[in-house]
Amino acid sequence: MNEWEWQLLEESTPAERLIVSGVEVRKGDLVRLRPRQGGDIFDLALAGQAAIVESIEQDYDGRLHLAVVLEEDPGKDLGVLRQPGHRFFFSPEEIEPLDPRAEEQRPPELLKILVAGIGNIFLGDDGFGVEVARRLTQQEFPGGAKVRDFGIRGYDLAYALLDGYDLVILVDAVPRGSAPGTLYVIEPDASEETPEPRVATLDAHAMNPVSVLRLAKSMGPVPGRVLLVGCEPATLGGEEGHMGLSDAVSAVVDNAVNLVQKLIREARSTGNGKSSLNYEKG
C-alpha cells in the first residue's frame, strides 16, 4: 500500500489500539520491526529497527495496519511537513511490542516459544534433533509454542531467531565426550566475535548452533533466551554416511521429548522464558 492510499485511509477514524502477542499496542508505543520474508526490499532493510507507532489504520477489507516512524530518524518530529520516506507501514504480524508494559501484560501461557530440530538425517545420530522435532509435532502445545524441523537449513533458522521469541530451544546432536545417549541442556555462548563479523556465513551442508546464533546477531537483535538440548552421538555416519539413529541415541529420544516439554512448562510457569533446570554454558 502506497502513501497516497494511506492518505485516503487517514480520512477515516483510526483505531485506538490492537493486541499483538497478548500485548496492547497504542499510538506512541515503541515496537521492533520484523518484516516477513519475501516482503518489500525496503521493508526488509528495516528488520530489527526500533520504531514508534504513529497511527493504527484499518484498510478497506477491515485489516489493521500500523504507520510507524523510526525511533532514530531525525525527521520523525516534522509532522505534516515530513516527506514520504520517513513513514512506513507494517501489519501487526510484522512488529514486536517493546513497550515496558509488554512483559507485564504477556500471560505466561502466551510466551512465544520456538523448538527447532537440527541435524542431517543422512549422518547417523546427527538426525537426533530432527527425530525429536518429529515426535514433538505430535504433541499439543497451546499458546505461542511452535515446533519446526530445520534440518541443515541454517539461514532459515537464523531468520527465525529474529522473530521475537521469548525462548528458543534448539535440539541437536552434541559431541562432548560423554557416553552415547547422554542428554545435555546448554546455553550456547555466541558472544565471541567472528574474525569477520560483517561477513557472517554458514556451511550449506552443515548446521552449527553457535554459528547460526552469530549470524542472527549480525542481522539484528536476538531477544529472549536460547537453550540447546543436546545428545551425545554414538556415530555420525562415517565416510559413507548412514540413515537411522544408533540404539543408544534412539533409546533416549522420548527422554529428550520429555525434557523439552519440561523446559516449556517451567518457562511458562515463571513467565520469563527461564528454567530452574541446571544447564551448562558453552
Coordinates of N, CA, C and O in Angstrom, one line a residue, residues 7 9 13 17 34 44 91 108 114-115 119 123 171 177 244 248 268:
Q7 N -3.1 8.1 2.7 CA -3.7 9.4 2.9 C -5.2 9.3 2.8 O -6.0 10.0 3.6
L9 N -7.0 6.6 3.5 CA -7.4 5.9 4.7 C -7.4 6.8 6.0 O -8.3 6.6 6.9
T13 N -11.6 7.3 10.8 CA -11.2 7.3 12.2 C -10.3 6.1 12.4 O -10.6 5.0 12.2
R17 N -6.2 1.1 19.4 CA -5.3 0.1 19.9 C -5.5 -1.2 19.2 O -6.5 -1.4 18.5
R34 N 9.7 -6.4 12.3 CA 10.0 -7.8 12.0 C 9.3 -8.1 10.6 O 8.4 -8.9 10.6
L44 N 12.4 -5.0 4.3 CA 13.4 -6.0 4.8 C 14.6 -5.2 5.3 O 15.3 -5.7 6.2
S91 N 2.1 -4.7 9.0 CA 0.9 -5.4 9.6 C 1.3 -5.8 11.1 O 2.4 -5.8 11.5
P108 N 1.9 -15.8 30.9 CA 2.9 -16.8 30.8 C 2.6 -17.9 29.8 O 3.4 -18.4 29.1
L114 N 9.9 -21.2 20.4 CA 10.3 -22.0 19.3 C 11.1 -23.2 19.7 O 12.1 -23.0 20.4
V115 N 10.7 -24.4 19.2 CA 11.6 -25.6 19.4 C 12.1 -25.9 18.0 O 11.3 -26.1 17.1
G119 N 19.7 -31.0 12.3 CA 20.5 -32.2 12.0 C 20.4 -32.7 10.6 O 19.4 -32.3 9.9
L123 N 23.4 -38.6 8.3 CA 24.7 -38.8 9.1 C 24.4 -39.4 10.5 O 24.8 -38.9 11.5
V171 N 17.5 -28.3 19.4 CA 17.7 -29.8 19.7 C 18.6 -30.3 18.6 O 18.4 -30.3 17.4
G177 N 32.1 -35.9 24.5 CA 33.0 -36.9 25.1 C 32.3 -37.8 26.2 O 33.0 -38.6 26.8
G244 N 19.4 -43.4 10.1 CA 18.9 -44.0 11.3 C 19.8 -43.8 12.5 O 21.0 -43.6 12.4
A248 N 21.8 -46.5 21.2 CA 22.0 -45.7 22.4 C 21.2 -44.3 22.3 O 20.6 -43.9 23.3
R268 N 6.9 -21.3 31.1 CA 5.6 -20.7 31.2 C 5.2 -20.4 32.7 O 4.5 -19.5 33.0

